Coordinates of C-alpha atoms in Angstrom, one line a residue:
X840 CA -6.7 -2.4 -24.9
X841 CA -3.3 -1.4 -26.7
X842 CA -0.1 -1.9 -24.4
X843 CA 2.2 1.1 -24.5
X844 CA 5.8 1.4 -23.5
X845 CA 8.4 3.9 -23.2
X846 CA 12.1 3.6 -23.6
X847 CA 14.7 2.8 -22.9
X848 CA 13.5 0.4 -19.6
X849 CA 14.3 0.9 -15.8
X850 CA 17.0 -1.2 -14.9
X851 CA 15.4 -3.2 -11.8
X852 CA 17.7 -5.8 -10.1
X853 CA 16.8 -9.2 -8.6
X854 CA 15.6 -8.6 -4.7
X855 CA 18.6 -8.0 -2.4
X856 CA 18.9 -7.8 1.2
X857 CA 19.1 -4.3 3.1
X858 CA 20.1 -4.0 6.6
X859 CA 17.5 -4.1 9.1
X860 CA 17.9 -0.2 10.3
X861 CA 16.4 1.0 6.6
X862 CA 13.1 -0.1 8.1
X863 CA 13.0 3.1 10.2
X864 CA 14.9 5.0 7.5
X865 CA 12.5 4.6 5.0
X866 CA 9.7 6.3 7.1
X867 CA 12.5 9.2 8.1
X868 CA 13.6 9.9 4.3
X869 CA 9.8 9.9 3.3
X870 CA 8.6 12.7 6.2
X871 CA 11.9 14.5 4.8
X872 CA 10.6 14.0 1.3
X873 CA 7.0 15.3 2.3
X874 CA 8.0 18.1 4.0
X875 CA 9.8 19.7 1.3
X876 CA 6.2 20.3 -0.3
X877 CA 3.7 19.3 1.8
X878 CA 0.6 20.8 0.6
X879 CA 1.0 19.5 -3.0
X880 CA 2.0 15.7 -2.0
X881 CA -1.6 15.9 0.4
X882 CA -3.7 17.2 -2.9
X883 CA -2.3 14.4 -4.9
X884 CA -3.4 11.9 -2.1
X885 CA -6.3 13.6 -2.1
X886 CA -6.8 13.4 -5.9
X887 CA -6.1 9.9 -5.7
X888 CA -8.8 9.1 -3.1
X889 CA -11.1 11.4 -5.1
X890 CA -10.5 9.0 -8.0
X891 CA -11.0 5.7 -5.8
X892 CA -14.1 7.4 -4.6
X893 CA -15.2 7.7 -7.8
X894 CA -14.7 4.3 -9.0
X895 CA -16.1 2.8 -5.8
X896 CA -19.4 4.8 -6.2
X897 CA -19.5 3.6 -9.9
X898 CA -19.2 0.1 -8.8
X899 CA -21.9 0.1 -6.1
X900 CA -24.4 0.2 -9.3
X901 CA -22.7 -2.9 -10.7
X902 CA -24.0 -5.9 -8.4
X903 CA -21.4 -8.9 -8.2
X904 CA -19.1 -7.2 -10.5
X905 CA -18.3 -4.1 -8.7
X906 CA -16.0 -5.3 -6.3
X907 CA -14.0 -7.5 -9.0
X908 CA -13.8 -3.9 -10.9
X909 CA -12.3 -2.1 -7.9
X910 CA -9.9 -5.0 -7.4
X911 CA -8.6 -4.8 -11.0
X912 CA -8.1 -1.0 -11.1
X913 CA -6.4 -0.6 -7.8
X914 CA -3.0 -1.5 -9.2
X915 CA -3.6 0.7 -12.1
X916 CA -3.7 3.8 -9.9
X917 CA -1.6 3.1 -7.1
X918 CA 1.4 2.9 -9.3
X919 CA 0.8 6.6 -10.1
X920 CA 2.0 7.9 -6.7
X921 CA 5.3 6.1 -6.8
X922 CA 5.7 7.3 -10.1
X923 CA 5.2 11.0 -8.8
X924 CA 7.6 10.3 -5.9
X925 CA 10.3 8.8 -8.4
X926 CA 9.7 11.6 -10.7
X927 CA 10.6 14.2 -7.9
X928 CA 13.6 12.4 -6.3
X929 CA 15.4 13.0 -9.7
X930 CA 14.7 16.8 -9.7
X931 CA 11.8 16.9 -12.2
X932 CA 8.8 19.1 -12.1
X933 CA 5.8 18.3 -9.2
X934 CA 3.1 17.7 -11.8
X935 CA -0.6 16.2 -10.3
X936 CA -1.2 14.3 -13.9
X937 CA 1.6 12.1 -13.3
X938 CA -0.1 10.1 -10.5
X939 CA -2.8 8.7 -13.8
X940 CA 0.5 7.1 -15.3
X941 CA -1.3 3.9 -15.3
X942 CA -4.0 5.1 -17.3
X943 CA -1.4 5.5 -20.2
X944 CA 1.1 3.1 -19.7
X945 CA 1.4 -0.4 -18.9
X946 CA -2.2 -0.2 -18.2
X947 CA -3.1 -3.9 -19.6
X948 CA -0.1 -5.3 -17.4
X949 CA -1.6 -3.7 -14.5
X950 CA -5.1 -4.9 -15.0
X951 CA -3.8 -8.2 -14.9
X952 CA -2.0 -7.4 -11.7
X953 CA -5.2 -6.3 -10.0
X954 CA -6.7 -10.0 -11.6
X955 CA -3.8 -11.7 -10.0
X956 CA -4.4 -10.2 -6.5
X957 CA -8.1 -11.0 -6.7
X958 CA -7.2 -14.4 -7.4
X959 CA -5.0 -14.2 -4.5
X960 CA -8.0 -13.1 -2.1
X961 CA -10.3 -16.0 -3.4
X962 CA -8.1 -18.7 -2.8
X963 CA -7.5 -17.4 0.9
X964 CA -11.4 -17.1 1.3
X965 CA -11.9 -20.5 0.3
X966 CA -9.1 -21.9 2.2
X967 CA -10.5 -19.7 5.3
X968 CA -14.3 -21.4 4.5
X969 CA -12.5 -24.5 4.3
X970 CA -11.2 -24.5 7.8
X971 CA -14.6 -23.1 9.2
X972 CA -16.2 -26.1 7.8
X973 CA -13.7 -28.5 9.2
X974 CA -13.9 -27.1 13.0
X975 CA -17.9 -26.9 12.9
X976 CA -18.5 -30.0 10.8
X977 CA -19.4 -32.3 13.7
X978 CA -16.9 -34.4 12.7
X979 CA -15.8 -36.5 16.0
X980 CA -12.2 -36.3 15.3
X981 CA -12.4 -32.5 14.9
X982 CA -14.5 -32.0 18.0
X983 CA -11.5 -31.0 20.0
X984 CA -11.1 -28.0 17.8
X985 CA -14.5 -26.5 18.6
X986 CA -14.5 -23.6 21.0
X987 CA -11.4 -21.4 22.2
X988 CA -8.8 -23.7 19.8
X989 CA -10.5 -23.2 16.9
X990 CA -10.9 -19.7 17.5
X991 CA -7.3 -19.2 18.1
X992 CA -6.7 -21.3 15.0
X993 CA -8.7 -18.9 12.7
X994 CA -6.9 -16.0 13.9
X995 CA -3.6 -17.1 13.3
X996 CA -4.6 -18.6 10.0
X997 CA -5.9 -14.9 9.0
X998 CA -2.7 -13.3 10.5
X999 CA -0.7 -15.5 8.4
X1000 CA -2.5 -15.1 5.5
X1001 CA -2.6 -11.2 5.8
X1002 CA 1.3 -11.3 5.9
X1003 CA 1.8 -13.7 3.1
X1004 CA -0.7 -11.6 1.2
X1005 CA 0.6 -8.2 1.6
X1006 CA 4.2 -9.6 1.2
X1007 CA 2.8 -10.9 -2.5
X1008 CA 1.4 -7.7 -3.3
X1009 CA 3.5 -5.3 -1.6
X1010 CA 5.8 -4.4 -4.8
X1011 CA 4.0 -6.1 -7.4
X1012 CA 2.3 -3.2 -9.0
X1013 CA 5.9 -1.4 -8.8
X1014 CA 7.4 -4.3 -10.4
X1015 CA 4.8 -4.5 -13.2
X1016 CA 5.0 -1.3 -14.0
X1017 CA 8.5 -0.2 -13.9
X1018 CA 10.3 -3.6 -14.0
X1019 CA 8.0 -4.8 -16.8
X1020 CA 7.3 -7.9 -14.7
X1021 CA 4.5 -10.3 -15.5
X1022 CA 1.9 -10.0 -12.9
X1023 CA 2.6 -13.8 -11.5
X1024 CA 6.2 -13.3 -11.8
X1025 CA 6.0 -10.0 -10.0
X1026 CA 4.2 -11.5 -6.9
X1027 CA 6.9 -14.1 -6.8
X1028 CA 9.5 -11.5 -6.8
X1029 CA 7.5 -9.0 -4.5
X1030 CA 7.4 -12.0 -1.9
X1031 CA 10.7 -12.6 -2.3
X1032 CA 11.9 -9.2 -1.7
X1033 CA 10.0 -8.9 1.7
X1034 CA 10.8 -12.5 2.7
X1035 CA 14.6 -11.7 2.5
X1036 CA 14.3 -8.5 4.2
X1037 CA 12.0 -9.6 7.0
X1038 CA 14.1 -7.9 9.4
X1039 CA 13.8 -4.3 7.7
X1040 CA 10.3 -4.9 7.2
X1041 CA 9.7 -5.8 11.2
X1042 CA 11.0 -2.4 12.1
X1043 CA 9.3 -0.8 9.5
X1044 CA 5.8 -2.4 10.7
X1045 CA 6.9 -1.4 14.1
X1046 CA 7.4 2.2 13.3
X1047 CA 4.4 2.4 11.2
X1048 CA 2.4 1.3 14.2
X1049 CA 3.9 4.1 16.1
X1050 CA 2.8 6.4 13.5
X1051 CA -0.4 5.1 13.7
X1052 CA -1.3 4.7 17.0
X1053 CA 0.5 7.8 18.9
X1054 CA -1.7 10.2 16.7
X1055 CA -4.8 8.1 17.0
X1056 CA -4.3 8.1 21.0
X1057 CA -3.9 11.8 20.8
X1058 CA -6.9 12.6 18.9
X1059 CA -9.5 10.3 21.0
X1060 CA -8.3 12.2 24.1
X1061 CA -8.8 15.6 22.6
X1062 CA -12.2 14.3 21.3
X1063 CA -12.7 12.9 25.1
X1064 CA -11.7 16.3 26.4
X1065 CA -14.0 18.4 24.6
X1066 CA -17.2 15.8 25.3
X1067 CA -16.0 16.2 29.1
X1068 CA -15.2 20.1 29.2
X1069 CA -17.1 21.7 27.0
X1070 CA -20.9 22.1 25.7
X1071 CA -22.8 23.5 23.1
X1072 CA -21.8 26.1 20.2
X1073 CA -18.0 25.9 21.8
X1074 CA -18.1 22.1 21.7
X1075 CA -19.1 22.2 18.1
X1076 CA -16.3 24.4 17.0
X1077 CA -13.4 22.0 18.8
X1078 CA -15.2 19.2 17.3
X1079 CA -14.6 20.5 13.8
X1080 CA -11.4 21.9 14.5
X1081 CA -10.0 18.5 16.0
X1082 CA -11.6 16.6 13.3
X1083 CA -9.8 18.4 10.8
X1084 CA -6.6 17.9 12.2
X1085 CA -7.3 14.0 12.2
X1086 CA -8.2 14.4 8.8
X1087 CA -5.0 16.2 7.7
X1088 CA -2.9 13.9 9.7
X1089 CA -4.5 10.8 8.3
X1090 CA -3.5 12.6 4.8
X1091 CA 0.0 12.8 5.7
X1092 CA 0.3 9.2 6.9
X1093 CA -1.2 8.1 3.8
X1094 CA 1.6 10.3 1.5
X1095 CA 4.3 9.3 3.8
X1096 CA 3.4 5.3 3.5
X1097 CA 3.0 5.8 -0.3
X1098 CA 6.2 7.0 -0.2
X1099 CA 8.0 4.4 2.0
X1100 CA 6.5 2.0 -0.5
X1101 CA 8.7 3.7 -3.3
X1102 CA 12.1 4.1 -1.1
X1103 CA 11.9 -0.1 0.0
X1104 CA 11.3 -0.7 -3.7
X1105 CA 14.1 1.6 -4.7
X1106 CA 16.5 -0.1 -2.3
X1107 CA 15.7 -3.6 -2.3
X1108 CA 15.4 -3.5 -6.2
X1109 CA 17.9 -1.1 -7.1
X1110 CA 15.8 0.9 -9.4
X1111 CA 18.0 3.0 -11.7
X1112 CA 17.3 6.3 -13.2
X1113 CA 20.7 7.0 -15.3
X1114 CA 18.5 5.5 -18.1
X1115 CA 15.1 5.8 -16.6
X1116 CA 12.1 4.5 -18.8
X1117 CA 10.3 7.9 -17.2
X1118 CA 12.6 10.4 -16.9

């Protein structure tokens, strides 16, 4: 696969600290951007979901290597939405084909980025099973770790591993694509960027939790009310309507979350568009 690049290159700076309040401002800015042309953004998300579903279906027929292929191609498609946000923010025409930019540029590097992500997942899995084996080995020295303490250690390890993994890969595809960093170098850059901005990301996560939990609670309440107070054809119609609203809300959230990733990337790594590679 031949590597392609565009000139001139984007200007990416070393990760810098931003204010803690940027954590919620990424959400606000993204919602404002989405509200300008909501239908097109939702269609772009549906396009990426369709591509992802197609890849998943194909991989189902490839025993043992299907999951590996899925992991490899994830960065190839994930950068497309970031690229679309990048262009729209700088006044360029909304083009659905931009979401597949990863198939045309930096494809090899993005596949290697996916391989690096898979490698991190394997390492975490090996460590998890090592701990599990240690706490269930029957060795007298490890007897104290059985039961609730063992479960607590496993949960703590899972949470810590999840945080470390997300920090390492959150900006990795963007750094590989926009900044032309190597896959492993991008992992280090991504982790550093998240780590030095932990306050902003803490607020970002809390806002994101509210964005997910509140609508979910509302729709669960609506479904419960339909089940409790209606029946027959009316109940079916209401279930469909609430389901459509829940789906639309989910697509809205996915679009906003993709945008927040770009907003954070732009702030932390100082992406410049004056001589942008992709303009």
